[in-house]
mmCIF file of C-alpha atoms in Angstrom:
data_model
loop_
_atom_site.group_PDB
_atom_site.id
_atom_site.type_symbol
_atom_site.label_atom_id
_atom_site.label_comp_id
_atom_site.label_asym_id
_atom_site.label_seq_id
_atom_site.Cartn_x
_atom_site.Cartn_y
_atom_site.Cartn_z
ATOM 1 C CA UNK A 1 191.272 101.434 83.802
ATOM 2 C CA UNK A 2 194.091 103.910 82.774
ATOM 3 C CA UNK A 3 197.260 103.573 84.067
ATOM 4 C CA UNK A 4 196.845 106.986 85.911
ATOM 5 C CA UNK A 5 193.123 106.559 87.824
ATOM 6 C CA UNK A 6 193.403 106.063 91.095
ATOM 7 C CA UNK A 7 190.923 103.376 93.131
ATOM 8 C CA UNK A 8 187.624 105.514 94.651
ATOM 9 C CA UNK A 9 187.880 105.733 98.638
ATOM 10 C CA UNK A 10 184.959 103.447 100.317
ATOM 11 C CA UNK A 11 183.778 106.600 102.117
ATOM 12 C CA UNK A 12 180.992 107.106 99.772
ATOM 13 C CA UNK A 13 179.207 103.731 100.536
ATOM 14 C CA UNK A 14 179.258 104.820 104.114
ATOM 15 C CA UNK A 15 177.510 107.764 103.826
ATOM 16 C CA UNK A 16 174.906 106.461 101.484
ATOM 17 C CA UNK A 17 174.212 103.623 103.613
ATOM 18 C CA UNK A 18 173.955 106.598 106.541
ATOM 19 C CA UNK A 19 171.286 108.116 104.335
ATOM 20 C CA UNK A 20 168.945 104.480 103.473
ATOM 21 C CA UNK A 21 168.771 104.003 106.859
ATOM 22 C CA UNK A 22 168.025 107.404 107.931
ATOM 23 C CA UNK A 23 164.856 107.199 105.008
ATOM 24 C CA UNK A 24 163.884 103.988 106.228
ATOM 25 C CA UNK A 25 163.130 105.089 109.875
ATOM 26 C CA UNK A 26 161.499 107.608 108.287
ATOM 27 C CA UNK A 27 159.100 105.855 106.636
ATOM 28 C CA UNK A 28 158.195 103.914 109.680
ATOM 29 C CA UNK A 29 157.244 106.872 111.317
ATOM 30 C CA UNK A 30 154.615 107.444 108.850
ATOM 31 C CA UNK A 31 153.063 104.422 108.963
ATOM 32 C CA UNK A 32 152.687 105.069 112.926
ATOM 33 C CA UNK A 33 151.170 108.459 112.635
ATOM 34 C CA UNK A 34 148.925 107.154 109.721
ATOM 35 C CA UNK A 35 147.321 104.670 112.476
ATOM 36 C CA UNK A 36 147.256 106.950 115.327
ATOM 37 C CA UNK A 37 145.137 109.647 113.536
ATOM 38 C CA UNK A 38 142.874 107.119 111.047
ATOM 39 C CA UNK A 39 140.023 108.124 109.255
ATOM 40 C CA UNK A 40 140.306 111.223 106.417
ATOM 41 C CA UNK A 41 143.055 111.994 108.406
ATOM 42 C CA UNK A 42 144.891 108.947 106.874
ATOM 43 C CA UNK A 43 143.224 108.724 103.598
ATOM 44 C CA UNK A 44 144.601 112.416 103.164
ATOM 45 C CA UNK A 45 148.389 111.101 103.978
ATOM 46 C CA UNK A 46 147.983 108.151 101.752
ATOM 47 C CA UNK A 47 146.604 110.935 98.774
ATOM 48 C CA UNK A 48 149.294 110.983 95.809
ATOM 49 C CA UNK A 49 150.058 114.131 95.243
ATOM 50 C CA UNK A 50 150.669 114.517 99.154
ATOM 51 C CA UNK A 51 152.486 111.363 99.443
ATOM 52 C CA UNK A 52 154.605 112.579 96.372
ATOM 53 C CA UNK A 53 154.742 115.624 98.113
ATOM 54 C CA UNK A 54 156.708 114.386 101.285
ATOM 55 C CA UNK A 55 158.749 111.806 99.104
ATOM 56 C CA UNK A 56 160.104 113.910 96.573
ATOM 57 C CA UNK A 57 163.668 115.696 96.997
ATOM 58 C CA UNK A 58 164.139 119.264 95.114
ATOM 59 C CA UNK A 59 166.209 118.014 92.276
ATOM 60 C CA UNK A 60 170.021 119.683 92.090
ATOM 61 C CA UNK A 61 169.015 120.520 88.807
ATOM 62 C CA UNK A 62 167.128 123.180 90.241
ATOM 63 C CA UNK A 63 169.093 123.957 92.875
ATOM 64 C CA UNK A 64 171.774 124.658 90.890
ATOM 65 C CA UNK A 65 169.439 127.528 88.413
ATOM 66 C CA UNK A 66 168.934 129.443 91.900
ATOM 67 C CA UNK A 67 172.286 129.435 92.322
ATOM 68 C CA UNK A 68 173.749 131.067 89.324
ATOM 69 C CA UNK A 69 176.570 128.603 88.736
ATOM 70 C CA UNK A 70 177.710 124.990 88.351
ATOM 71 C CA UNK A 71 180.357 123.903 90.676
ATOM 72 C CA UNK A 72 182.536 120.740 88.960
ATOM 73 C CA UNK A 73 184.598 118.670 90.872
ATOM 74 C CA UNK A 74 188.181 118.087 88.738
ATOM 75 C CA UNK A 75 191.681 117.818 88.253
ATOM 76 C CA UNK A 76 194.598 120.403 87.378
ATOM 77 C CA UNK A 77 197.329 117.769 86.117
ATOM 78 C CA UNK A 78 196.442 116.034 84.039
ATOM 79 C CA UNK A 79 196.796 116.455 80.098
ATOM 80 C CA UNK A 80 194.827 116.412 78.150
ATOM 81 C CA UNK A 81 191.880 115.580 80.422
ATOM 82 C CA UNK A 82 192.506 118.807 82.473
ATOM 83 C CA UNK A 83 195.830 120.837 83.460
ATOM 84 C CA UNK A 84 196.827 124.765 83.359
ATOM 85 C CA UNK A 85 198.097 126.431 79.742
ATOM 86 C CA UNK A 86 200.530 128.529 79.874
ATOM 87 C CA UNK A 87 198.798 131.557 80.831
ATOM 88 C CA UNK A 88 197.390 129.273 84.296
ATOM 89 C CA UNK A 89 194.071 129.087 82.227
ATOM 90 C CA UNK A 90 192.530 125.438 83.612
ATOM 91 C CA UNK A 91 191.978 123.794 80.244
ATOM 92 C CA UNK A 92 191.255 120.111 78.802
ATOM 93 C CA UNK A 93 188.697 117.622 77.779
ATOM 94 C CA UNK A 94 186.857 117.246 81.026
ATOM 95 C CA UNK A 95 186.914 121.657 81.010
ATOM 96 C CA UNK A 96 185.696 121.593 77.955
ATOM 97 C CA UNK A 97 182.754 119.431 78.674
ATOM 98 C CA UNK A 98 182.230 121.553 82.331
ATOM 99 C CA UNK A 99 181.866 124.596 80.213
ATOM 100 C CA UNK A 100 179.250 123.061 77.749
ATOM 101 C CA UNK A 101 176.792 122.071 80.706
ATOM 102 C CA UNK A 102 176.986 125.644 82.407
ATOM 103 C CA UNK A 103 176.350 126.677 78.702
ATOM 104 C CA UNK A 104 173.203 124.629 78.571
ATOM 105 C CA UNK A 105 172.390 126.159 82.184
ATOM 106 C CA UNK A 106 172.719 129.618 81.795
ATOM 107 C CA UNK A 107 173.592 129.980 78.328
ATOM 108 C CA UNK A 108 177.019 131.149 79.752
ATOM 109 C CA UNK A 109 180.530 129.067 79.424
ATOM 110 C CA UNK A 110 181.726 130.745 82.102
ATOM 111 C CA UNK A 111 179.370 130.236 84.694
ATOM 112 C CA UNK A 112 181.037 127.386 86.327
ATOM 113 C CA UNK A 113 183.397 127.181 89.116
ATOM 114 C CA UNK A 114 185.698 124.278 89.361
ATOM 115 C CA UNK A 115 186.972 122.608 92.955
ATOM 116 C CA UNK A 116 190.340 121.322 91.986
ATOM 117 C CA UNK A 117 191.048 117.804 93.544
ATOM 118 C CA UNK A 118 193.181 114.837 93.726
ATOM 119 C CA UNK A 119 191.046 111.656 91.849
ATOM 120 C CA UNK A 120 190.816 110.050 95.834
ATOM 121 C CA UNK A 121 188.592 112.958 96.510
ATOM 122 C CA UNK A 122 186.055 112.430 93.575
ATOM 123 C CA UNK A 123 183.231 110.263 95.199
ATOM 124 C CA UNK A 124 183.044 111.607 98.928
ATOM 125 C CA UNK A 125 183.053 115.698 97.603
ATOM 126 C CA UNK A 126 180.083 114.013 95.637
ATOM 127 C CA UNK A 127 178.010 112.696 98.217
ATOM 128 C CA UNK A 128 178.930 115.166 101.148
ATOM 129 C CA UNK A 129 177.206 118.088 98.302
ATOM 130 C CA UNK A 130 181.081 119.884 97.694
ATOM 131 C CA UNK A 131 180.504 119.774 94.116
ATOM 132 C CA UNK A 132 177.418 119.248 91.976
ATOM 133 C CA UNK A 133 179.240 116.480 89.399
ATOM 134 C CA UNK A 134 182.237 115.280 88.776
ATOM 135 C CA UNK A 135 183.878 115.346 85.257
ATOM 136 C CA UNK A 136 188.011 114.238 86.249
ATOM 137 C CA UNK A 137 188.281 111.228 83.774
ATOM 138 C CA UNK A 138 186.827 109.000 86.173
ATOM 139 C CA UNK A 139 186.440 104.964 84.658
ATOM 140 C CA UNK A 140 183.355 103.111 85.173
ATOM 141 C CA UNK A 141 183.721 100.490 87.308
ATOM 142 C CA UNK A 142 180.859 98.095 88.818
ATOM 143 C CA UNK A 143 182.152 98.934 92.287
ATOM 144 C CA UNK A 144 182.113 102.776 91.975
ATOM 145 C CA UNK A 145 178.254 102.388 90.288
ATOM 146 C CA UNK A 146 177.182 101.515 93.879
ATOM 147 C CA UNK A 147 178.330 104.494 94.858
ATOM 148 C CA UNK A 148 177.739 107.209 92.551
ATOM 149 C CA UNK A 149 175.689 107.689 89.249
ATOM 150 C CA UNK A 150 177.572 107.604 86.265
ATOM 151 C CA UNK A 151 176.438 109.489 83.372
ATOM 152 C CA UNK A 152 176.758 108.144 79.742
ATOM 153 C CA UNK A 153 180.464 107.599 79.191
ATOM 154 C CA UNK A 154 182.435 110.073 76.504
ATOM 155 C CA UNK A 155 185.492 108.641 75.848
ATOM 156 C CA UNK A 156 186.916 105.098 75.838
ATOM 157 C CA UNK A 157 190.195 104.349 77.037
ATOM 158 C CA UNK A 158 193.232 101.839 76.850
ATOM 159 C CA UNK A 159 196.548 101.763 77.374
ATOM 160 C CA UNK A 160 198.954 101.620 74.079
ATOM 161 C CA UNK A 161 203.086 101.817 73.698
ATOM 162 C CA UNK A 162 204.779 104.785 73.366
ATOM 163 C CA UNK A 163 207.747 104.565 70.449
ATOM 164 C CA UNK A 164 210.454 106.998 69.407
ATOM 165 C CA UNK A 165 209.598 107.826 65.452
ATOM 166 C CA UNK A 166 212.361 108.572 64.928
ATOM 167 C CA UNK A 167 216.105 106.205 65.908
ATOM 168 C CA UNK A 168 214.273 103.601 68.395
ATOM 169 C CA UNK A 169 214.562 99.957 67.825
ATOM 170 C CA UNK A 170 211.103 99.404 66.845
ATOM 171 C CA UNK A 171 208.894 100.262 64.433
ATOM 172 C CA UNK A 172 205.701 98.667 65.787
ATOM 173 C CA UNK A 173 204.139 96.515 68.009
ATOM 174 C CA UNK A 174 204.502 93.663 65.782
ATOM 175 C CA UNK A 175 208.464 93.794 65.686
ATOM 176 C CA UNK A 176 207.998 94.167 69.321
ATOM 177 C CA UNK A 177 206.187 91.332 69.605
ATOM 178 C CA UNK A 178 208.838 89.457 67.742
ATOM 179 C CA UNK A 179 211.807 90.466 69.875
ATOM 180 C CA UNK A 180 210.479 88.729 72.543
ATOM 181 C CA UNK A 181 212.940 88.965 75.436
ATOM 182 C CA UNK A 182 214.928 91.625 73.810
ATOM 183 C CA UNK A 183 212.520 94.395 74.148
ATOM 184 C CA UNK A 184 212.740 96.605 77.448
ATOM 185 C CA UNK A 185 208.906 98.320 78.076
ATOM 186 C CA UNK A 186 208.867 101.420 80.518
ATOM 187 C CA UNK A 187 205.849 101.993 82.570
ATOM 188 C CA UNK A 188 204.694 104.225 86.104
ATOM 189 C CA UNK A 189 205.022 102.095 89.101
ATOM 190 C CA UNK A 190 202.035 100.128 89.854
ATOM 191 C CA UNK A 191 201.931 96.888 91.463
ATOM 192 C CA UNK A 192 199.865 95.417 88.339
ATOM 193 C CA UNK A 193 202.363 96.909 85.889
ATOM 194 C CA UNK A 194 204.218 93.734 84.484
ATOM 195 C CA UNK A 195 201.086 92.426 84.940
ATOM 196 C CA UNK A 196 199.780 94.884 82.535
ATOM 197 C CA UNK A 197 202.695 95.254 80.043
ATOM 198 C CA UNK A 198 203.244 91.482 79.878
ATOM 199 C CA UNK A 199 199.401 91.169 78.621
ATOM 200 C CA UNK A 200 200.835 92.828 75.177
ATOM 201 C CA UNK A 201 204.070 91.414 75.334
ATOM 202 C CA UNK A 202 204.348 88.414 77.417
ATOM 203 C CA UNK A 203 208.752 88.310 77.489
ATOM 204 C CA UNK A 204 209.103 91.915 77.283
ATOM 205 C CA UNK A 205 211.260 93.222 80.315
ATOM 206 C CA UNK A 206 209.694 96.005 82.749
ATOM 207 C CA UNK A 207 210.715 98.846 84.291
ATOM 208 C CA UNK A 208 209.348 100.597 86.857
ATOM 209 C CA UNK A 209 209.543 104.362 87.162
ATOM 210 C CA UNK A 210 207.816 106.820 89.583
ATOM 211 C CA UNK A 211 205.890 108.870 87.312
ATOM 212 C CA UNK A 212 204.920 108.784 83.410
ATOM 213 C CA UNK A 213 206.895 111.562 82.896
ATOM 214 C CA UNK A 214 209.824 109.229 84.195
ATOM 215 C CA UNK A 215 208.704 106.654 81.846
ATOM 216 C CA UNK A 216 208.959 109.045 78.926
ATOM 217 C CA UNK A 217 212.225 110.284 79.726
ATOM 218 C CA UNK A 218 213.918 106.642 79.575
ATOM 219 C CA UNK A 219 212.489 106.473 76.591
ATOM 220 C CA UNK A 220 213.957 109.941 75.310
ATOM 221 C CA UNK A 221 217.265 108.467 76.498
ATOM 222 C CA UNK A 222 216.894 105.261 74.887
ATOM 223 C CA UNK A 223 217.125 103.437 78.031
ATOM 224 C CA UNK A 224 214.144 101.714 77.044
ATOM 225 C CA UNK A 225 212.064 101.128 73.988
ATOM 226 C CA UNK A 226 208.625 101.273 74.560
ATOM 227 C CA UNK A 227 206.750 103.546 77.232
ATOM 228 C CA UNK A 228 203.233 102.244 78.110
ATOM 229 C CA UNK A 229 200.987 105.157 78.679
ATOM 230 C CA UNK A 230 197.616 105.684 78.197
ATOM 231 C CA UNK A 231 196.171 106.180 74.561
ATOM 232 C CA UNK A 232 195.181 109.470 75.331
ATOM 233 C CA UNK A 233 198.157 110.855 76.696
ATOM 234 C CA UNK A 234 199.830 109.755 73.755
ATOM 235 C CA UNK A 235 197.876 111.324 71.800
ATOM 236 C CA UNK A 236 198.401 114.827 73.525
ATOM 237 C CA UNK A 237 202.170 114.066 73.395
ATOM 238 C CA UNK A 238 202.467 112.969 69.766
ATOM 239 C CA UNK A 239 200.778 116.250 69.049
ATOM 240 C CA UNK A 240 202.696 118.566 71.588
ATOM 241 C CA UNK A 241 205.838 117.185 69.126
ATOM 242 C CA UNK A 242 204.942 116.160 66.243
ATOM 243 C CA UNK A 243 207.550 113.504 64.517
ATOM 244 C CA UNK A 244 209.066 112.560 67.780
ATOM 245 C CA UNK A 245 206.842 109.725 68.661
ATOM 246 C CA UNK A 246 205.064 107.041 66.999
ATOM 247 C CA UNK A 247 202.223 105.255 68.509
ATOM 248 C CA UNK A 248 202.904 100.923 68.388
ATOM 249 C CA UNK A 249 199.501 100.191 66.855
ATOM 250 C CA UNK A 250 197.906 98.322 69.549
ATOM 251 C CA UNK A 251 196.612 99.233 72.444
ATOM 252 C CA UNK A 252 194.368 96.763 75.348
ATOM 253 C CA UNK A 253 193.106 97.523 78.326
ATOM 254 C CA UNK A 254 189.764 99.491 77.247
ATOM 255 C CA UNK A 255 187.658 101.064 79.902
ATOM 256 C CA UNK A 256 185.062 104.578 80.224
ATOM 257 C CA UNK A 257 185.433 107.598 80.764
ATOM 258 C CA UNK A 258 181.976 109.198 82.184
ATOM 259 C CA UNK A 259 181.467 111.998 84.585
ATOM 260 C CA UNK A 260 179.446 111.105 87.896
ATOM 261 C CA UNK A 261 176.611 112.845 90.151
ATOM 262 C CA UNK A 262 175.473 111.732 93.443
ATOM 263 C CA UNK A 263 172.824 108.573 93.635
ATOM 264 C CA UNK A 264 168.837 109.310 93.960
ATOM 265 C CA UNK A 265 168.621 112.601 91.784
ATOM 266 C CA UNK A 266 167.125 111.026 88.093
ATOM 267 C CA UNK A 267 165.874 114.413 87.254
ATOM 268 C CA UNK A 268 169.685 116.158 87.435
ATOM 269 C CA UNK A 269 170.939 113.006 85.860
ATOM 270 C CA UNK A 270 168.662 112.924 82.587
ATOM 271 C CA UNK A 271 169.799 116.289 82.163
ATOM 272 C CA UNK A 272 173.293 116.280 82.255
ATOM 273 C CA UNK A 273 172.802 112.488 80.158
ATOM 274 C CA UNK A 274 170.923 114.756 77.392
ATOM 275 C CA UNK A 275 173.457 117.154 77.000
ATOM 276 C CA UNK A 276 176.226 114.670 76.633
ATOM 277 C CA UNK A 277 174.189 112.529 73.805
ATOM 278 C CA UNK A 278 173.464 115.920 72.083
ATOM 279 C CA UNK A 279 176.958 116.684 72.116
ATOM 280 C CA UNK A 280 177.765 113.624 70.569
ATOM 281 C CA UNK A 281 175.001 112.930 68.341
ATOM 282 C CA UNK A 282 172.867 116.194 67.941
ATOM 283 C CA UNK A 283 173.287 120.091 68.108
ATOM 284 C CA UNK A 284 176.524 120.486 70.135
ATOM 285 C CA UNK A 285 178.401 118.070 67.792
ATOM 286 C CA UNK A 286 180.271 120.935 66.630
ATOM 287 C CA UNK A 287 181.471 121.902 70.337
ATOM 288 C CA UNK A 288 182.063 118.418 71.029
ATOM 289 C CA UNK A 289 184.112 117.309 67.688
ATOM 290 C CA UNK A 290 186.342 120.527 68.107
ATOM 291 C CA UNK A 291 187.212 119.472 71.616
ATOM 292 C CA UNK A 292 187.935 115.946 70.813
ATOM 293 C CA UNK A 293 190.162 117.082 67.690
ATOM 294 C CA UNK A 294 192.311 120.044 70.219
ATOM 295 C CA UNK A 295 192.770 117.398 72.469
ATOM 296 C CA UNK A 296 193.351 114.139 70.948
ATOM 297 C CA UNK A 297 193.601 115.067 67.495
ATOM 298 C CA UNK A 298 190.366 112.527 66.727
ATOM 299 C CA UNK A 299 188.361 113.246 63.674
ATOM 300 C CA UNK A 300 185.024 112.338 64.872
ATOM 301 C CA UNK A 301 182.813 110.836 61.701
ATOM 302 C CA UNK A 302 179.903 113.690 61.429
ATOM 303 C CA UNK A 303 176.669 111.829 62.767
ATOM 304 C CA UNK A 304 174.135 110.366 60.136
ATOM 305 C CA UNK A 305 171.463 112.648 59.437
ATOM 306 C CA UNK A 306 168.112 110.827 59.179
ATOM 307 C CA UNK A 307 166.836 107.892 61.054
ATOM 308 C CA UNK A 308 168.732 108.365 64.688
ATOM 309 C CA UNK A 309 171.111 105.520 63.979
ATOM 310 C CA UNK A 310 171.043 104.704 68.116
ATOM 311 C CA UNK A 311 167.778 103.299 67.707
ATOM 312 C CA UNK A 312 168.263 100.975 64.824
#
């Protein structure tokens, strides 16, 4: 889980488990009526394409065509996942990928509108119908699956040390690692967070600071000489200045990164899961790459053409 995603509120489960039960009593009451009438009466109930009829919800997939736009549940502070440029344009990974769904919508980049929200908010504006899908770096976790669907993921993340490149102490995690007691690692107050650094560096002292900007800045002073962060906001920061800071070399921790739409819709699902693997694999690879290059200054490998290599 990165250092900077917050737990889910349980609020979701409730209102799900508002919604089985609701279906269930529903269902009962069929099976009454069904008796009461009997006959061709029942046998026309019981009839597939009336059953499927009843049973069926209107996909948001659909929903969403009639109403002209996507609305995407996200963040605003977040670099490089999703934040304002200097102009106040909303921009970042998770935009980026926003903008290629109402693309494949509308055939329009623009035809999105985006709820900004704090990451507590992500599963209930989800399955009280605020937004249509979430994309706000959200991790996979077995606990959130019960609440929401989780697409495919696009981006795997860990946590890695942050170095000066230039004057720090350290080169790399492996003189680090040799210092033992000597090395001071800054990190954003968590209660896990020795917990967390001490997985890498089991003697390594912590401190604690309110924010990873905080973090950063003891390291700018020298007042420590590592700052944990997450791999992709080093990445944004080692390109924001380049030849101020050096990444360790290792990094732990790895979770997913996938965006998430609200249980019981396969149909809106399967979509957005197609454009994602198509962005990845197939004829949005060139959207996709760029963004992953802007943002975390990856090189992604160009896919093998031929035999679709995730079905070997």
């Amino acid at each position: 889980m990165g250092v900077q995603d917050d737990m889910a509120s349980t609020q979701g489960v409730e209102l799900q488990d508002q919604g089985l039960s609701l279906e269930r009593r529903s269902l009962f009451g069929l099976g009454l009526a069904g008796a009461a009438i009997g006959g061709a009466a029942a046998a026309s109930l019981l009839a597939p394409s009336a059953a499927l009829a009843q049973t069926v919800t209107k996909s948001k997939l659909y929903t969403i065509k009639e109403r002209g736009k996507l609305i995407v549940g996200t963040g605003s502070t977040n670099p490089p996942w999703h934040f304002q440029d200097a102009s106040g344009k909303l921009v970042g990974m998770d935009i980026d990928l926003a903008r290629l769904l109402a693309k494949g919508l509308f055939d329009d980049y623009e035809k999105v509108e985006f709820v900004l929200q704090g990451s507590d908010a992500r599963i209930p504006s989800l399955v009280t119908d605020k937004v249509d899908i979430v994309v706000q770096w959200m991790t996979v976790t077995a606990g959130r699956a019960q609440q929401v669907d989780f697409t495919i993921p696009y981006y795997r993340e860990g946590v890695g040390l942050m170095l000066l490149a230039r004057g720090g102490k350290y080169k790399d995690y492996a003189e680090m690692k040799a210092a033992g007691k000597a090395v001071t690692v800054g990190g954003m107050q968590n209660v896990f967070l020795e917990q967390w650094i001490h997985m890498a560096l089991p003697e390594a002292k912590v401190d604690a600071f309110d924010s990873p900007d905080s973090a950063m800045q003891a390291l700018n002073a020298r007042r420590v000489d590592a700052s944990m962060q997450d791999q992709s906001a080093m990445r944004w920061l080692m390109q924001q200045a380049p030849g101020r800071f050096a990444d360790s070399g290792f990094g732990w921790m790895p979770n997913s990164y996938a965006s998430a739409v609200k249980p019981g819709d396969p149909t809106w699902l399967n979509w957005v899961n197609t454009v994602y693997k198509e962005a990845m694999l197939g004829v949005d690879f060139d959207y996709f790459a760029a963004s992953y290059k802007k943002w975390f200054g990856i090189e992604l490998p160009i896919p093998k053409v031929g035999f679709p290599q995730e079905f070997a």
